[in-house]
Amino acid sequence: MQRLNDRVALVTGGSSGIGNAIAAAFGREGADVVVADVRREPKLDDERSVFDKLDEADAESLFVETDVTDETAVREAVEAAVSEYGGLDILVNNAGIYYQYEAHETPTEEYDAITNVNLRGTFLCSKAAIPELKDSENAKIINLSSIFGLVGGGSSAAYCASKGGVSNLTRQMSLDYADDEINVNAIAPGIIKTAQNVEWRENNPEIVADWEAKTPWPRFGEPEDVAAVAVFLASDESDFITGDILSVDGGWTAQ
Ligand code: NAP
């Protein structure tokens, strides 16, 4: 049985990495999927196009070139989903960027860029989607927070600030829209092997050793580990879960 039949999902940053895996998994579960990203092709050469995966699953799909920091573009992406598929049921706020600097070394423009994409983008997409989600019988918002939205780490002050904001925006929106039965949850991944950290994984053995030491499970995560949880949070199975931040981190935050 497909768990997302007759659902329309919009996944930001869905062309690469975790978003690509989530969009593909939603398609395999029967959803129509709108991918809203600044790029259509995946970031890494060895990643498969999300649209090839969606075609393979016989899922309906649409690409809308969208920068989540652009309020007009975000509104147009939601409108595209509604005009193409007749409504919107699931929003995944996945688009995100990462830089690694301690606070005093962070270029202010990079602080602004991170908070703009990760936090303001999540806010703008939610703001645009919620009026449509209120009309859905199966409304779900899934935000991508991070272990660094729960605890400090990674020498990444701006990223931690942005993801801490995403975690608490999740909690507050869950309260604001509980009466509307819109489930609002977040996923807090640990180290997941994507383009976001490939340079560190390939060029910084001491950082990899540190990440391994902090990940009790004997491997890093794959995008599909996160996608499986996103499918659960998008499905009816999670109807009584709201305002939660689910860690998918191999035990990082259990310590
Ligand atoms: P990724 O592989 O870099 O993919 C992110 C996708 O989002 C890319 O296609 C990227 O395009 C796109 N994007 C970037 N800025 C955007 C914008 N302003 N508007 C629309 N799309 C934009 O990253 P990922 O590792 O899958 O991360 C997905 C989410 O999970 C992020 O929120 C990230 O912070 C979070 N997360 C990741 C990890 C991890 O270990 N990978 C851990 C915890 C949390 P460009 O490449 O062209 O910018």
XYZ file of N, CA and C and ligand atoms in Angstrom:
813
model
N 0.840 -1.207 0.000
C 0.000 0.000 0.000
C 0.875 1.256 0.000
N 0.547 2.193 -0.871
C 1.299 3.443 -0.879
C 0.735 4.383 0.197
N 1.608 5.015 0.943
C 1.165 5.786 2.110
C 0.826 7.239 1.812
N 1.181 7.708 0.598
C 0.929 9.123 0.299
C 0.087 9.295 -0.974
N -0.760 8.332 -1.243
C -1.641 8.436 -2.408
C -2.496 9.690 -2.323
N -2.689 10.339 -3.465
C -3.542 11.546 -3.549
C -3.023 12.715 -2.736
N -1.766 12.700 -2.362
C -1.181 13.843 -1.648
C -0.307 14.638 -2.620
N -0.283 15.942 -2.402
C 0.605 16.818 -3.170
C 1.669 17.354 -2.224
N 2.922 17.150 -2.592
C 4.029 17.555 -1.724
C 4.919 18.561 -2.433
N 5.388 19.533 -1.689
C 6.382 20.483 -2.207
C 7.640 20.326 -1.362
N 8.757 20.039 -2.026
C 10.020 19.809 -1.326
C 11.018 20.869 -1.776
N 11.436 21.738 -0.859
C 12.448 22.734 -1.231
C 13.829 22.084 -1.186
N 14.702 22.559 -2.071
C 16.036 21.957 -2.146
C 15.962 20.490 -2.525
N 14.951 20.134 -3.320
C 14.682 18.718 -3.607
C 15.507 18.125 -4.734
N 16.419 18.910 -5.317
C 17.202 18.355 -6.430
C 18.413 17.559 -5.959
N 18.897 17.852 -4.760
C 20.134 17.211 -4.282
C 19.944 16.594 -2.905
N 20.833 15.684 -2.572
C 21.009 15.227 -1.198
C 19.748 14.709 -0.526
N 19.519 15.190 0.682
C 18.403 14.714 1.499
C 17.069 15.040 0.819
N 16.957 16.235 0.252
C 15.708 16.634 -0.404
C 15.393 15.754 -1.602
N 16.420 15.396 -2.355
C 16.282 14.497 -3.510
C 15.733 13.145 -3.028
N 16.312 12.618 -1.951
C 15.855 11.312 -1.420
C 14.421 11.408 -0.893
N 14.095 12.528 -0.242
C 12.732 12.686 0.290
C 11.731 12.774 -0.868
N 12.034 13.608 -1.859
C 11.107 13.778 -2.993
C 10.881 12.435 -3.694
N 11.961 11.691 -3.901
C 11.840 10.392 -4.578
C 11.015 9.419 -3.736
N 11.256 9.404 -2.431
C 10.511 8.493 -1.549
C 9.026 8.858 -1.534
N 8.726 10.146 -1.528
C 7.321 10.573 -1.580
C 6.680 10.086 -2.878
N 7.398 10.204 -3.991
C 6.865 9.741 -5.275
C 6.592 8.241 -5.246
N 7.510 7.493 -4.642
C 7.304 6.032 -4.557
C 6.097 5.694 -3.693
N 5.750 6.601 -2.760
C 4.574 6.381 -1.894
C 3.301 6.968 -2.492
N 3.377 7.420 -3.748
C 2.155 7.808 -4.460
C 1.859 9.293 -4.523
N 2.749 10.129 -3.954
C 2.484 11.576 -3.961
C 2.829 12.191 -5.319
N 2.145 13.308 -5.637
C 2.586 14.200 -6.713
C 3.605 15.132 -6.072
N 4.743 15.348 -6.740
C 5.849 16.034 -6.070
C 6.302 17.273 -6.846
N 6.298 18.392 -6.157
C 6.855 19.629 -6.706
C 8.222 19.846 -6.072
N 9.243 19.939 -6.908
C 10.597 20.191 -6.432
C 10.900 21.674 -6.649
N 11.153 22.381 -5.554
C 11.441 23.818 -5.609
C 12.880 24.028 -5.184
N 13.730 24.317 -6.146
C 15.172 24.385 -5.857
C 15.763 25.451 -6.765
N 16.950 25.935 -6.402
C 17.662 26.864 -7.284
C 18.292 26.136 -8.471
N 18.397 24.823 -8.390
C 18.990 24.028 -9.470
C 18.060 22.863 -9.800
N 18.127 22.364 -11.054
C 17.319 21.200 -11.422
C 18.141 19.922 -11.288
N 19.413 20.037 -11.650
C 20.291 18.856 -11.616
C 20.926 18.744 -10.229
N 21.190 17.511 -9.791
C 21.802 17.354 -8.469
C 23.199 17.962 -8.399
N 23.606 18.244 -7.198
C 24.869 18.930 -6.975
C 26.075 18.023 -7.235
N 25.966 16.763 -6.867
C 27.094 15.842 -7.012
C 26.962 15.043 -8.303
N 28.098 14.791 -8.961
C 28.093 14.058 -10.227
C 27.513 12.657 -10.071
N 27.744 12.034 -8.903
C 27.279 10.650 -8.755
C 25.855 10.549 -8.189
N 25.161 11.692 -8.070
C 23.759 11.634 -7.621
C 22.846 11.479 -8.830
N 21.775 10.714 -8.655
C 20.802 10.569 -9.751
C 19.807 11.715 -9.720
N 19.364 12.122 -10.907
C 18.330 13.164 -10.981
C 17.086 12.706 -10.241
N 16.536 13.606 -9.446
C 15.304 13.266 -8.733
C 14.162 13.026 -9.721
N 14.243 13.679 -10.881
C 13.147 13.508 -11.844
C 13.219 12.137 -12.531
N 14.431 11.610 -12.695
C 14.544 10.230 -13.196
C 13.950 9.261 -12.170
N 14.241 9.512 -10.889
C 13.703 8.622 -9.844
C 12.178 8.717 -9.801
N 11.661 9.933 -9.947
C 10.197 10.114 -9.877
C 9.529 9.490 -11.104
N 10.160 9.626 -12.270
C 9.611 8.982 -13.477
C 9.581 7.470 -13.293
N 10.666 6.947 -12.732
C 10.771 5.501 -12.501
C 9.644 5.012 -11.573
N 9.239 5.887 -10.646
C 8.177 5.518 -9.693
C 6.784 5.809 -10.263
N 6.740 6.279 -11.539
C 5.459 6.675 -12.162
C 4.770 7.781 -11.372
N 5.563 8.643 -10.739
C 4.988 9.749 -9.960
C 4.887 10.990 -10.837
N 3.859 11.790 -10.570
C 3.750 13.099 -11.212
C 4.771 14.011 -10.565
N 5.460 14.831 -11.386
C 6.424 15.749 -10.784
C 6.536 17.033 -11.575
N 6.972 18.058 -10.866
C 7.093 19.384 -11.462
C 8.303 20.059 -10.838
N 9.132 20.691 -11.691
C 10.244 21.491 -11.152
C 9.865 22.963 -11.215
N 10.033 23.674 -10.111
C 9.829 25.119 -10.108
C 11.120 25.752 -9.584
N 11.800 26.503 -10.457
C 13.035 27.140 -10.016
C 12.702 28.162 -8.933
N 13.220 27.929 -7.741
C 12.806 28.725 -6.584
C 13.979 28.973 -5.660
N 14.186 30.230 -5.333
C 15.106 30.575 -4.251
C 14.240 30.831 -3.026
N 14.433 30.042 -1.979
C 13.530 30.141 -0.821
C 13.661 31.457 -0.054
N 14.670 32.242 -0.385
C 14.791 33.552 0.266
C 13.996 34.634 -0.461
N 13.392 34.270 -1.592
C 12.666 35.232 -2.429
C 11.162 35.006 -2.230
N 10.537 35.919 -1.509
C 9.131 35.705 -1.113
C 8.208 35.547 -2.325
N 8.471 36.301 -3.382
C 7.627 36.205 -4.575
C 7.788 34.831 -5.227
N 9.044 34.386 -5.348
C 9.305 33.079 -5.964
C 8.660 31.953 -5.154
N 8.721 32.083 -3.845
C 8.140 31.060 -2.971
C 6.617 31.003 -3.171
N 6.009 32.177 -3.231
C 4.550 32.215 -3.453
C 4.193 31.580 -4.796
N 5.039 31.860 -5.810
C 4.782 31.285 -7.140
C 4.933 29.763 -7.132
N 5.860 29.265 -6.333
C 6.035 27.800 -6.258
C 4.792 27.147 -5.650
N 4.268 27.758 -4.598
C 3.045 27.207 -3.981
C 1.887 27.296 -4.981
N 1.791 28.432 -5.677
C 0.716 28.586 -6.673
C 0.851 27.549 -7.785
N 2.092 27.258 -8.178
C 2.312 26.255 -9.237
C 1.819 24.889 -8.778
N 2.093 24.552 -7.517
C 1.624 23.251 -6.992
C 0.104 23.191 -7.026
N -0.522 24.280 -6.611
C -1.988 24.287 -6.526
C -2.597 24.256 -7.929
N -2.029 25.031 -8.860
C -2.646 25.052 -10.189
C -2.386 23.741 -10.929
N -1.253 23.115 -10.693
C -0.952 21.856 -11.399
C -1.702 20.664 -10.798
N -1.781 20.620 -9.466
C -2.303 19.402 -8.814
C -3.541 19.646 -7.951
N -4.007 20.899 -7.895
C -5.290 21.167 -7.226
C -5.221 21.427 -5.740
N -4.023 21.517 -5.166
C -3.916 21.813 -3.731
C -2.528 21.496 -3.241
N -2.356 21.591 -1.934
C -1.064 21.246 -1.333
C -1.320 20.585 0.015
N -0.685 19.449 0.251
C -0.859 18.703 1.511
C 0.398 18.685 2.372
N 1.568 18.658 1.719
C 2.817 18.437 2.465
C 3.856 19.461 2.020
N 4.422 20.163 2.979
C 5.547 21.068 2.693
C 6.771 20.537 3.421
N 7.852 20.339 2.686
C 9.126 19.976 3.315
C 10.101 21.142 3.139
N 10.423 21.789 4.250
C 11.391 22.893 4.239
C 12.781 22.310 4.414
N 13.372 21.944 3.278
C 14.646 21.220 3.302
C 15.833 22.067 2.814
N 15.584 23.054 1.946
C 16.713 23.821 1.382
C 17.552 24.383 2.515
N 18.859 24.179 2.423
C 19.717 24.675 3.491
C 21.152 24.745 3.029
N 21.910 25.626 3.680
C 23.336 25.758 3.385
C 24.125 25.736 4.693
N 25.413 25.468 4.565
C 26.268 25.276 5.747
C 27.611 25.947 5.522
N 28.073 26.736 6.458
C 29.470 27.180 6.486
C 29.985 26.918 7.883
N 31.290 26.740 7.975
C 31.865 26.405 9.277
C 32.790 27.521 9.739
N 32.299 28.345 10.638
C 33.118 29.389 11.254
C 32.695 29.553 12.696
N 33.671 29.840 13.560
C 33.309 30.293 14.898
C 32.742 31.711 14.782
N 32.009 32.151 15.817
C 31.257 33.411 15.705
C 32.150 34.582 15.307
N 33.318 34.715 15.974
C 34.127 35.918 15.724
C 34.777 35.910 14.356
N 34.799 34.743 13.687
C 35.417 34.650 12.358
C 34.379 34.627 11.236
N 33.107 34.659 11.598
C 32.063 34.517 10.576
C 31.894 35.823 9.805
N 32.133 35.803 8.495
C 31.824 37.007 7.718
C 30.331 37.310 7.855
N 30.027 38.562 8.146
C 28.637 38.911 8.450
C 27.714 38.564 7.284
N 28.234 38.702 6.059
C 27.370 38.368 4.900
C 27.062 36.862 4.858
N 27.981 36.052 5.407
C 27.705 34.608 5.428
C 26.730 34.263 6.554
N 26.822 34.985 7.652
C 25.802 34.827 8.704
C 24.425 35.145 8.119
N 24.354 36.264 7.374
C 23.067 36.658 6.779
C 22.595 35.609 5.771
N 23.524 35.093 4.964
C 23.136 34.113 3.933
C 22.577 32.854 4.584
N 23.243 32.362 5.614
C 22.798 31.120 6.286
C 21.432 31.315 6.931
N 21.288 32.405 7.671
C 19.998 32.587 8.353
C 18.898 32.869 7.336
N 19.259 33.536 6.229
C 18.269 33.801 5.175
C 17.719 32.514 4.570
N 18.616 31.625 4.192
C 18.161 30.384 3.530
C 17.529 29.451 4.567
N 18.260 29.168 5.645
C 17.835 28.096 6.549
C 16.624 28.484 7.399
N 16.613 29.691 7.918
C 15.545 30.082 8.848
C 14.471 30.931 8.154
N 14.912 32.029 7.507
C 13.918 32.882 6.845
C 13.234 32.118 5.705
N 13.993 31.270 4.998
C 13.401 30.471 3.919
C 12.323 29.535 4.453
N 12.598 28.932 5.605
C 11.601 28.042 6.225
C 10.349 28.835 6.602
N 10.569 30.025 7.150
C 9.446 30.902 7.505
C 8.661 31.309 6.255
N 9.360 31.762 5.204
C 8.653 32.258 4.010
C 7.846 31.148 3.330
N 8.436 29.969 3.222
C 7.722 28.858 2.558
C 6.511 28.445 3.388
N 6.682 28.413 4.711
C 5.550 28.047 5.573
C 4.442 29.085 5.436
N 4.840 30.354 5.474
C 3.862 31.444 5.377
C 3.050 31.331 4.074
N 3.745 31.021 2.979
C 3.051 30.910 1.687
C 2.170 29.668 1.616
N 2.619 28.584 2.264
C 1.903 27.304 2.116
C 0.730 27.138 3.077
N 0.796 27.754 4.245
C -0.199 27.473 5.285
C -1.647 27.748 4.836
N -1.924 28.845 4.118
C -3.311 29.020 3.667
C -3.815 27.836 2.831
N -2.944 27.249 2.014
C -3.338 26.063 1.224
C -3.438 24.839 2.123
N -2.504 24.689 3.065
C -2.522 23.526 3.955
C -3.776 23.514 4.820
N -4.285 24.698 5.137
C -5.520 24.757 5.942
C -6.685 24.115 5.205
N -6.615 24.071 3.866
C -7.687 23.454 3.072
C -7.484 21.954 2.890
N -6.354 21.426 3.381
C -6.054 20.000 3.197
C -6.549 19.183 4.387
N -6.979 17.966 4.107
C -7.385 17.033 5.177
C -6.170 16.315 5.766
N -5.018 16.468 5.120
C -3.824 15.685 5.494
C -2.598 16.580 5.540
N -2.721 17.693 6.248
C -1.679 18.715 6.124
C -0.485 18.437 7.036
N 0.700 18.560 6.450
C 1.940 18.278 7.188
C 3.018 19.273 6.787
N 3.707 19.814 7.767
C 4.934 20.573 7.501
C 6.079 19.815 8.152
N 7.129 19.604 7.370
C 8.324 18.914 7.880
C 9.518 19.830 7.636
N 10.139 20.265 8.717
C 11.293 21.156 8.602
C 12.578 20.372 8.811
N 13.605 20.740 8.052
C 14.911 20.130 8.285
C 15.687 21.008 9.246
N 15.729 20.548 10.498
C 16.616 21.169 11.467
C 17.940 20.427 11.382
N 18.567 20.143 12.499
C 19.879 19.492 12.511
C 20.200 19.122 13.956
N 21.162 18.225 14.134
C 21.691 18.061 15.498
C 22.154 19.415 16.027
N 22.629 20.277 15.095
C 23.116 21.594 15.518
C 21.975 22.602 15.686
N 20.751 22.112 15.604
C 19.592 22.891 16.029
C 19.117 22.435 17.397
N 19.815 21.444 17.960
C 19.481 20.908 19.293
C 20.617 21.123 20.280
N 21.839 20.963 19.784
C 23.031 21.159 20.624
C 24.036 21.957 19.796
N 25.021 22.538 20.468
C 26.082 23.209 19.730
C 27.033 22.190 19.125
N 27.860 22.664 18.191
C 28.849 21.769 17.606
C 29.236 22.234 16.221
N 30.287 21.626 15.705
C 30.655 21.887 14.322
C 31.339 23.225 14.094
N 31.662 23.952 15.162
C 32.266 25.288 14.988
C 31.504 26.095 13.937
N 30.208 26.045 14.000
C 29.398 26.674 12.953
C 28.316 27.520 13.616
N 28.745 28.683 14.120
C 27.849 29.511 14.937
C 26.593 29.918 14.182
N 26.761 30.400 12.942
C 25.596 30.889 12.190
C 24.644 29.740 11.883
N 25.220 28.585 11.523
C 24.381 27.418 11.211
C 23.614 26.986 12.459
N 24.316 26.898 13.601
C 23.634 26.517 14.849
C 22.515 27.502 15.174
N 22.789 28.795 14.973
C 21.759 29.804 15.250
C 20.553 29.584 14.336
N 20.827 29.339 13.050
C 19.718 29.190 12.095
C 18.900 27.940 12.402
N 19.589 26.845 12.736
C 18.855 25.586 12.956
C 18.168 25.570 14.322
N 18.767 26.260 15.304
C 18.046 26.441 16.572
C 16.752 27.190 16.335
N 16.809 28.188 15.444
C 15.599 28.918 15.078
C 14.584 28.023 14.388
N 15.060 27.156 13.503
C 14.141 26.238 12.808
C 13.449 25.319 13.830
N 14.214 24.831 14.822
C 13.612 23.939 15.826
C 12.490 24.654 16.579
N 12.741 25.874 17.003
C 11.713 26.537 17.804
C 10.595 27.129 16.957
N 10.888 27.474 15.707
C 9.810 27.861 14.778
C 8.870 26.668 14.580
N 9.448 25.483 14.518
C 8.649 24.254 14.384
C 7.691 24.117 15.565
N 8.243 24.289 16.776
C 7.393 24.123 17.969
C 6.272 25.155 17.968
N 6.617 26.416 17.671
C 5.582 27.443 17.735
C 4.520 27.237 16.649
N 4.945 26.886 15.435
C 3.937 26.680 14.368
C 3.053 25.486 14.705
N 3.613 24.486 15.404
C 2.771 23.326 15.767
C 1.644 23.766 16.699
N 1.938 24.746 17.564
C 0.901 25.251 18.474
C -0.111 26.110 17.713
N 0.422 26.958 16.836
C -0.457 27.884 16.113
C -1.463 27.152 15.220
N -1.059 25.999 14.670
C -1.918 25.344 13.686
C -2.458 23.990 14.146
N -2.396 23.736 15.456
C -2.949 22.470 15.965
C -4.461 22.408 15.732
N -5.149 23.523 15.954
C -6.600 23.516 15.736
C -6.962 23.243 14.274
N -6.040 23.620 13.377
C -6.278 23.362 11.943
C -5.846 21.949 11.545
N -5.325 21.206 12.524
C -4.822 19.847 12.275
C -3.732 19.827 11.207
N -2.860 20.821 11.283
C -1.636 20.786 10.463
C -0.512 20.302 11.377
N -0.005 19.109 11.113
C 1.132 18.601 11.903
C 2.390 19.355 11.473
N 3.114 19.884 12.443
C 4.371 20.583 12.140
C 5.476 19.925 12.957
N 6.381 19.267 12.271
C 7.485 18.575 12.944
C 8.798 18.885 12.237
N 9.878 18.544 12.892
C 11.192 18.717 12.267
C 11.984 17.422 12.399
N 12.924 17.283 11.490
C 13.898 16.190 11.565
C 15.252 16.831 11.865
N 15.986 16.228 12.788
C 17.317 16.729 13.131
C 18.357 15.680 12.725
N 18.839 15.769 11.477
C 19.832 14.775 11.060
C 21.181 15.015 11.709
N 21.914 13.905 11.864
C 23.334 13.989 12.215
C 24.131 14.133 10.935
N 25.282 13.465 10.872
C 26.120 13.572 9.676
C 25.543 12.662 8.589
N 25.049 13.282 7.534
C 24.456 12.556 6.411
C 25.340 12.823 5.191
N 25.673 11.788 4.451
C 26.645 11.928 3.363
C 26.000 12.618 2.150
N 26.214 13.919 2.051
C 25.682 14.696 0.926
C 26.742 15.705 0.478
N 26.349 16.502 -0.543
C 27.241 17.554 -1.038
C 27.587 18.562 0.042
N 26.681 18.698 1.037
C 26.894 19.732 2.050
C 28.191 19.495 2.842
N 28.619 18.248 2.942
C 29.813 17.981 3.754
C 30.879 17.178 2.999
N 30.715 17.050 1.671
C 31.629 16.178 0.931
C 33.072 16.673 1.008
N 33.267 17.998 0.977
C 34.645 18.510 1.011
C 35.338 18.169 2.317
N 34.592 18.282 3.415
C 35.177 17.918 4.705
C 35.471 16.427 4.749
N 34.504 15.629 4.229
C 34.708 14.178 4.295
C 35.922 13.765 3.483
N 36.162 14.466 2.352
C 37.255 14.047 1.465
C 38.602 14.646 1.858
N 38.586 15.820 2.480
C 39.851 16.545 2.663
C 40.256 16.786 4.110
N 39.442 16.396 5.067
C 39.756 16.725 6.462
C 39.615 15.507 7.361
N 40.624 14.609 7.297
C 40.517 13.378 8.084
C 40.324 13.625 9.577
N 40.883 14.741 10.080
C 40.741 14.978 11.533
C 39.296 15.355 11.870
N 38.615 16.066 10.961
C 37.200 16.403 11.201
C 36.352 15.134 11.096
N 36.650 14.302 10.103
C 35.907 13.041 9.946
C 36.087 12.174 11.189
N 37.315 12.123 11.708
C 37.577 11.318 12.912
C 36.760 11.850 14.088
N 36.664 13.175 14.186
C 35.880 13.798 15.261
C 34.393 13.442 15.092
N 33.881 13.548 13.854
C 32.470 13.207 13.606
C 32.215 11.732 13.922
N 33.171 10.878 13.513
C 32.997 9.436 13.796
C 32.957 9.185 15.293
N 33.835 9.872 16.029
C 33.878 9.682 17.483
C 32.567 10.118 18.130
N 31.912 11.115 17.510
C 30.674 11.639 18.099
C 29.426 10.919 17.590
N 29.586 9.999 16.642
C 28.454 9.245 16.094
C 28.553 7.810 16.608
N 27.797 7.447 17.658
C 27.928 6.103 18.220
C 27.663 4.989 17.193
N 26.696 5.182 16.316
C 26.414 4.163 15.297
C 27.620 4.051 14.384
N 27.958 2.828 13.911
C 29.245 2.674 13.223
C 29.263 3.116 11.752
N 28.471 4.105 11.393
C 28.557 4.674 10.045
C 27.894 6.047 10.081
N 28.133 6.857 9.030
C 27.373 8.096 8.877
C 26.030 7.773 8.218
N 25.134 8.755 8.204
C 23.815 8.533 7.622
C 23.804 8.699 6.111
N 22.805 8.107 5.493
C 22.549 8.279 4.057
C 21.270 9.113 3.922
N 21.115 9.828 2.801
C 19.881 10.600 2.601
C 18.616 9.754 2.790
N 18.688 8.475 2.432
C 17.507 7.599 2.558
C 17.125 7.357 4.021
N 18.101 7.436 4.942
C 17.766 7.309 6.370
C 16.821 8.434 6.783
N 17.052 9.617 6.249
C 16.210 10.769 6.583
C 14.880 10.688 5.820
N 14.953 10.238 4.566
C 13.732 10.164 3.742
C 12.693 9.238 4.372
N 13.154 8.136 4.981
C 12.211 7.185 5.587
C 11.432 7.859 6.720
N 12.101 8.702 7.478
C 11.431 9.414 8.577
C 10.498 10.494 8.023
N 10.921 11.123 6.936
C 10.062 12.141 6.310
C 8.767 11.504 5.792
N 8.870 10.298 5.217
C 7.650 9.607 4.747
C 6.722 9.346 5.929
N 7.282 8.880 7.035
C 6.470 8.639 8.243
C 5.787 9.936 8.689
N 6.549 11.031 8.736
C 5.968 12.302 9.207
C 4.957 12.878 8.213
N 5.066 12.484 6.950
C 4.117 12.965 5.936
C 2.861 12.111 5.894
N 2.913 10.939 6.512
C 1.818 9.974 6.378
C 0.822 10.097 7.540
N -0.295 9.394 7.406
C -1.315 9.389 8.462
C -0.783 8.776 9.764
N 0.269 7.963 9.643
C 0.805 7.276 10.829
C 1.280 8.248 11.894
N 1.576 9.475 11.495
C 2.119 10.451 12.465
C 1.078 11.493 12.874
N -0.204 11.180 12.685
C -1.233 12.212 12.888
C -1.264 12.814 14.296
N -0.801 12.091 15.320
C -0.857 12.639 16.692
C 0.512 13.175 17.144
N 1.438 13.294 16.177
C 2.759 13.833 16.507
C 2.831 15.247 15.963
N 3.041 16.215 16.832
C 3.253 17.579 16.339
C 4.162 18.340 17.288
N 4.951 19.241 16.713
C 5.891 20.033 17.508
C 7.117 19.249 17.931
N 7.340 18.106 17.308
C 8.462 17.262 17.721
C 9.670 17.477 16.795
N 10.841 17.225 17.348
C 12.082 17.289 16.561
C 12.669 15.880 16.619
N 12.554 15.146 15.534
C 13.022 13.750 15.534
C 14.486 13.685 15.108
N 15.329 13.170 15.974
C 16.752 13.028 15.638
C 16.956 11.809 14.750
N 17.733 11.995 13.700
C 18.149 10.874 12.826
C 19.665 11.006 12.754
N 20.316 10.598 13.835
C 21.711 11.030 14.027
C 22.651 9.930 14.515
N 22.212 8.665 14.452
C 23.095 7.589 14.902
C 23.510 7.712 16.356
N 22.731 8.457 17.134
C 22.995 8.556 18.571
C 23.775 9.797 18.995
N 24.098 10.687 18.043
C 24.922 11.873 18.376
C 24.369 12.613 19.597
N 23.048 12.882 19.606
C 22.483 13.713 20.681
C 22.024 12.880 21.884
N 22.281 11.564 21.848
C 21.946 10.742 23.024
C 23.001 10.893 24.111
N 24.131 11.491 23.756
C 25.274 11.532 24.700
C 25.158 12.696 25.672
P 22.667 19.581 -0.270
O 23.069 18.229 -0.714
O 23.632 20.720 -0.411
O 21.294 19.947 -1.008
C 20.653 21.150 -0.748
C 19.860 21.566 -1.971
O 19.212 22.830 -1.661
C 20.761 21.850 -3.183
O 20.156 21.434 -4.387
C 20.909 23.360 -3.135
O 21.265 23.944 -4.374
C 19.512 23.758 -2.701
N 19.461 25.134 -2.202
C 20.435 25.834 -1.579
N 20.021 27.091 -1.332
C 18.758 27.182 -1.803
C 17.807 28.228 -1.860
N 18.097 29.466 -1.394
N 16.584 27.986 -2.391
C 16.293 26.756 -2.889
N 17.164 25.738 -2.901
C 18.387 25.946 -2.344
O 22.269 19.579 1.291
P 21.731 18.387 2.236
O 22.879 17.873 2.988
O 20.873 17.480 1.451
O 20.862 19.234 3.274
C 19.438 19.279 3.229
C 18.954 19.879 4.535
O 19.327 19.030 5.633
C 19.556 21.251 4.850
O 18.595 22.070 5.484
C 20.674 20.908 5.799
O 21.058 21.996 6.606
C 20.044 19.778 6.585
N 21.022 18.926 7.251
C 21.977 18.268 6.558
C 22.888 17.465 7.226
C 23.970 16.696 6.527
O 24.834 16.121 7.216
N 23.983 16.621 5.223
C 22.825 17.369 8.627
C 21.832 18.059 9.303
C 20.934 18.830 8.614
P 22.785 24.564 -4.516
O 23.673 23.440 -4.280
O 22.862 25.086 -5.905
O 22.951 25.619 -3.480
